[in-house]
Amino acid sequence: MRKVQDYYFAKAKKENYPARSVYKLEEVQKKHRILKPGQRVLDLGCHPGSWSLYAAQMVGAKGAVVGVDLQHTDLPAQKGHAEIHWLCYDVYDEQLILELKRRWHGFHVLLSDMAPRTTGSQYADHQQSMRLVRRAMEIAGSLLHENGTFYCKAFQGEDFPAVLRECKIQFQEVRVVKPDSSRKESREVFLLGRGFLPASARIKQ
């Protein structure tokens, strides 16, 4: 398994990405085409910036990427890629949603690679992960366009089925994705929600 990890680390360095996590996004993009030219993308937990850089490449110069993280991030987009706007915010700060609504007219894709600072307790880490997933879904509910896409990291555990059911209420289709670049022994998976349903559409179902 170490060889696989070393492979992705070396690949990221060669391709000028700050972290190997970019391949967890690249894989879903190749299989499901979640990022399209001209889209606006919100990337939660963006530091050190690999997902935002990759998204900017996929959506192109007519698109826009907004990266949000507690840590300051400031990497330039490449020529021909979308402009990237880096925001330093706590995702639980209600001012974040207000600021995003003030500056952008919604988003087509919400990405979240947010993860808790691990404690060594699987139960505690899982609970914090579920809290982050639920917060990402709340933000999606406020900012995603109808039929928008959601791709969010989650740690599996006893509350995961409940969170999965909650995600299925918001989206027409939900898949649980385990990228090849994730460690096989890790409880890390990703929720892929497609076809975002506004609250009014859910009531009619």
Protein backbone atom coordinates (compact mmCIF):
# COMPACT_ATOMS: atom_id res chain seq x y z
CA MET A 1 0.00 0.00 0.00
CA ARG A 2 2.91 2.35 0.71
CA LYS A 3 3.92 2.07 -2.96
CA VAL A 4 0.48 3.33 -4.02
CA GLN A 5 0.70 6.29 -1.63
CA ASP A 6 4.22 7.12 -2.83
CA TYR A 7 3.00 6.93 -6.43
CA TYR A 8 0.28 9.54 -5.91
CA PHE A 9 2.58 11.75 -3.85
CA ALA A 10 5.20 11.73 -6.61
CA LYS A 11 2.54 12.24 -9.29
CA ALA A 12 1.16 15.32 -7.49
CA LYS A 13 4.63 16.80 -7.15
CA LYS A 14 5.38 16.20 -10.83
CA GLU A 15 2.08 17.78 -11.92
CA ASN A 16 2.54 20.80 -9.61
CA TYR A 17 -0.30 20.10 -7.20
CA PRO A 18 0.35 20.83 -3.51
CA ALA A 19 -1.31 17.59 -2.31
CA ARG A 20 -2.04 14.08 -3.58
CA SER A 21 -5.71 14.52 -2.66
CA VAL A 22 -6.27 16.03 -6.11
CA TYR A 23 -6.57 12.52 -7.55
CA LYS A 24 -9.66 11.84 -5.42
CA LEU A 25 -11.33 14.61 -7.43
CA GLU A 26 -9.72 13.76 -10.76
CA GLU A 27 -11.01 10.18 -10.55
CA VAL A 28 -14.64 11.19 -10.04
CA GLN A 29 -14.29 13.79 -12.78
CA LYS A 30 -13.08 11.18 -15.27
CA LYS A 31 -15.89 8.78 -14.37
CA HIS A 32 -18.80 11.17 -13.82
CA ARG A 33 -17.89 14.52 -15.44
CA ILE A 34 -19.09 16.60 -12.52
CA LEU A 35 -17.13 19.71 -13.60
CA LYS A 36 -18.02 21.45 -16.87
CA PRO A 37 -16.80 24.59 -18.65
CA GLY A 38 -18.28 27.85 -17.41
CA GLN A 39 -19.48 26.56 -14.04
CA ARG A 40 -19.11 28.24 -10.64
CA VAL A 41 -17.56 25.88 -8.08
CA LEU A 42 -17.43 26.19 -4.29
CA ASP A 43 -14.59 24.22 -2.67
CA LEU A 44 -14.92 23.83 1.13
CA GLY A 45 -11.84 22.83 3.09
CA CYS A 46 -9.73 23.84 0.10
CA HIS A 47 -6.27 24.15 1.73
CA PRO A 48 -3.62 23.59 0.41
CA GLY A 49 -5.46 24.22 -2.86
CA SER A 50 -5.18 21.15 -5.10
CA TRP A 51 -8.92 20.68 -5.63
CA SER A 52 -9.44 24.36 -6.44
CA LEU A 53 -6.56 24.33 -8.94
CA TYR A 54 -7.95 21.22 -10.64
CA ALA A 55 -11.52 22.60 -10.68
CA ALA A 56 -10.27 25.86 -12.21
CA GLN A 57 -8.67 23.87 -15.01
CA MET A 58 -11.87 21.90 -15.67
CA VAL A 59 -14.31 24.85 -15.70
CA GLY A 60 -12.00 27.07 -17.75
CA ALA A 61 -11.61 30.81 -18.09
CA LYS A 62 -15.37 31.46 -18.19
CA GLY A 63 -15.91 29.63 -14.91
CA ALA A 64 -15.12 30.63 -11.33
CA VAL A 65 -13.81 28.75 -8.30
CA VAL A 66 -14.21 29.88 -4.69
CA GLY A 67 -11.99 28.10 -2.16
CA VAL A 68 -12.84 28.32 1.55
CA ASP A 69 -10.68 27.18 4.44
CA LEU A 70 -9.67 28.10 8.00
CA GLN A 71 -6.09 28.32 6.74
CA HIS A 72 -5.00 31.03 4.35
CA THR A 73 -4.55 29.76 0.78
CA ASP A 74 -3.22 31.84 -2.10
CA LEU A 75 -2.18 30.03 -5.26
CA PRO A 76 -2.47 31.59 -8.73
CA ALA A 77 -4.62 29.91 -11.37
CA GLN A 78 -2.93 28.99 -14.64
CA LYS A 79 -3.56 30.92 -17.86
CA GLY A 80 -6.81 29.79 -19.48
CA HIS A 81 -8.18 28.43 -16.20
CA ALA A 82 -10.92 29.95 -14.02
CA GLU A 83 -10.06 32.72 -11.63
CA ILE A 84 -9.82 31.38 -8.06
CA HIS A 85 -11.11 33.40 -5.13
CA TRP A 86 -9.59 32.32 -1.80
CA LEU A 87 -11.65 33.00 1.36
CA CYS A 88 -10.41 32.39 4.90
CA TYR A 89 -13.53 31.44 6.92
CA ASP A 90 -14.85 28.95 9.42
CA VAL A 91 -17.59 27.05 7.57
CA TYR A 92 -19.81 27.33 10.65
CA ASP A 93 -19.68 31.13 10.48
CA GLU A 94 -23.06 32.33 9.15
CA GLN A 95 -21.29 35.35 7.65
CA LEU A 96 -19.73 32.95 5.12
CA ILE A 97 -23.06 32.20 3.44
CA LEU A 98 -23.97 35.89 3.42
CA GLU A 99 -20.63 36.80 1.85
CA LEU A 100 -20.95 34.10 -0.81
CA LYS A 101 -24.48 35.18 -1.68
CA ARG A 102 -23.37 38.81 -1.90
CA ARG A 103 -20.54 38.08 -4.33
CA TRP A 104 -21.83 35.17 -6.44
CA HIS A 105 -25.20 34.17 -7.83
CA GLY A 106 -25.12 30.60 -6.57
CA PHE A 107 -22.94 27.63 -7.55
CA HIS A 108 -23.25 24.71 -9.92
CA VAL A 109 -20.94 22.40 -7.92
CA LEU A 110 -20.09 22.17 -4.23
CA LEU A 111 -16.92 20.25 -3.34
CA SER A 112 -15.90 19.39 0.21
CA ASP A 113 -12.70 17.66 1.27
CA MET A 114 -13.23 18.79 4.87
CA ALA A 115 -12.09 16.41 7.58
CA PRO A 116 -11.83 16.74 11.36
CA ARG A 117 -8.51 16.92 13.12
CA THR A 118 -8.17 13.28 14.08
CA THR A 119 -8.10 12.46 17.79
CA GLY A 120 -7.28 8.76 17.73
CA SER A 121 -10.87 7.97 18.68
CA GLN A 122 -12.72 6.51 15.69
CA TYR A 123 -16.07 7.36 17.26
CA ALA A 124 -15.16 11.02 17.93
CA ASP A 125 -13.60 11.45 14.49
CA HIS A 126 -16.67 9.93 12.84
CA GLN A 127 -19.04 12.22 14.74
CA GLN A 128 -17.05 15.30 13.76
CA SER A 129 -16.94 14.12 10.15
CA MET A 130 -20.73 13.72 10.10
CA ARG A 131 -21.08 17.23 11.54
CA LEU A 132 -18.94 18.59 8.69
CA VAL A 133 -20.93 16.67 6.08
CA ARG A 134 -24.18 18.04 7.47
CA ARG A 135 -22.77 21.56 7.40
CA ALA A 136 -21.70 21.09 3.78
CA MET A 137 -25.25 19.93 2.98
CA GLU A 138 -26.66 23.01 4.73
CA ILE A 139 -24.44 25.25 2.63
CA ALA A 140 -25.46 23.34 -0.49
CA GLY A 141 -29.09 23.94 0.42
CA SER A 142 -28.44 27.70 0.50
CA LEU A 143 -26.15 28.08 -2.51
CA LEU A 144 -26.46 25.25 -5.05
CA HIS A 145 -28.38 25.83 -8.26
CA GLU A 146 -31.20 23.44 -9.10
CA ASN A 147 -29.71 20.23 -10.61
CA GLY A 148 -26.34 21.12 -9.04
CA THR A 149 -23.71 18.60 -7.92
CA PHE A 150 -22.28 17.76 -4.47
CA TYR A 151 -19.05 15.81 -3.82
CA CYS A 152 -18.18 15.51 -0.13
CA LYS A 153 -15.76 13.54 2.05
CA ALA A 154 -17.23 11.45 4.88
CA PHE A 155 -15.87 9.00 7.46
CA GLN A 156 -17.97 5.85 7.62
CA GLY A 157 -19.43 4.79 10.96
CA GLU A 158 -22.70 4.20 12.77
CA ASP A 159 -24.29 7.54 11.79
CA PHE A 160 -23.26 7.35 8.14
CA PRO A 161 -26.51 5.64 6.93
CA ALA A 162 -28.59 8.44 8.48
CA VAL A 163 -26.47 11.12 6.79
CA LEU A 164 -26.72 9.23 3.50
CA ARG A 165 -30.53 9.26 3.79
CA GLU A 166 -30.46 13.00 4.47
CA CYS A 167 -28.34 13.52 1.36
CA LYS A 168 -30.81 11.51 -0.73
CA ILE A 169 -33.57 13.95 0.21
CA GLN A 170 -31.60 16.80 -1.38
CA PHE A 171 -30.50 15.09 -4.60
CA GLN A 172 -32.08 13.04 -7.35
CA GLU A 173 -29.18 10.58 -7.30
CA VAL A 174 -26.61 9.81 -4.59
CA ARG A 175 -23.64 7.44 -4.80
CA VAL A 176 -21.00 6.45 -2.27
CA VAL A 177 -17.61 6.68 -3.98
CA LYS A 178 -14.29 5.20 -2.82
CA PRO A 179 -11.48 6.58 -5.02
CA ASP A 180 -8.53 4.34 -5.83
CA SER A 181 -6.21 6.98 -4.39
CA SER A 182 -7.85 6.64 -0.94
CA ARG A 183 -6.14 4.21 1.38
CA LYS A 184 -8.00 0.90 1.25
CA GLU A 185 -7.98 0.56 5.05
CA SER A 186 -9.33 4.09 5.53
CA ARG A 187 -12.98 4.71 6.46
CA GLU A 188 -12.92 7.67 4.10
CA VAL A 189 -15.52 7.69 1.30
CA PHE A 190 -17.18 10.45 -0.72
CA LEU A 191 -20.85 11.25 -1.19
CA LEU A 192 -21.65 12.15 -4.79
CA GLY A 193 -25.02 13.86 -5.10
CA ARG A 194 -26.36 14.84 -8.52
CA GLY A 195 -29.50 16.74 -9.47
CA PHE A 196 -29.90 19.08 -6.49
CA LEU A 197 -33.55 19.50 -5.49
CA PRO A 198 -34.62 22.87 -4.06
CA ALA A 199 -36.82 22.64 -0.97
CA SER A 200 -39.95 23.34 -3.03
CA ALA A 201 -39.22 20.41 -5.33
CA ARG A 202 -38.74 18.06 -2.35
CA ILE A 203 -42.14 18.98 -0.94
CA LYS A 204 -43.81 17.99 -4.21
CA GLN A 205 -42.21 14.52 -4.27
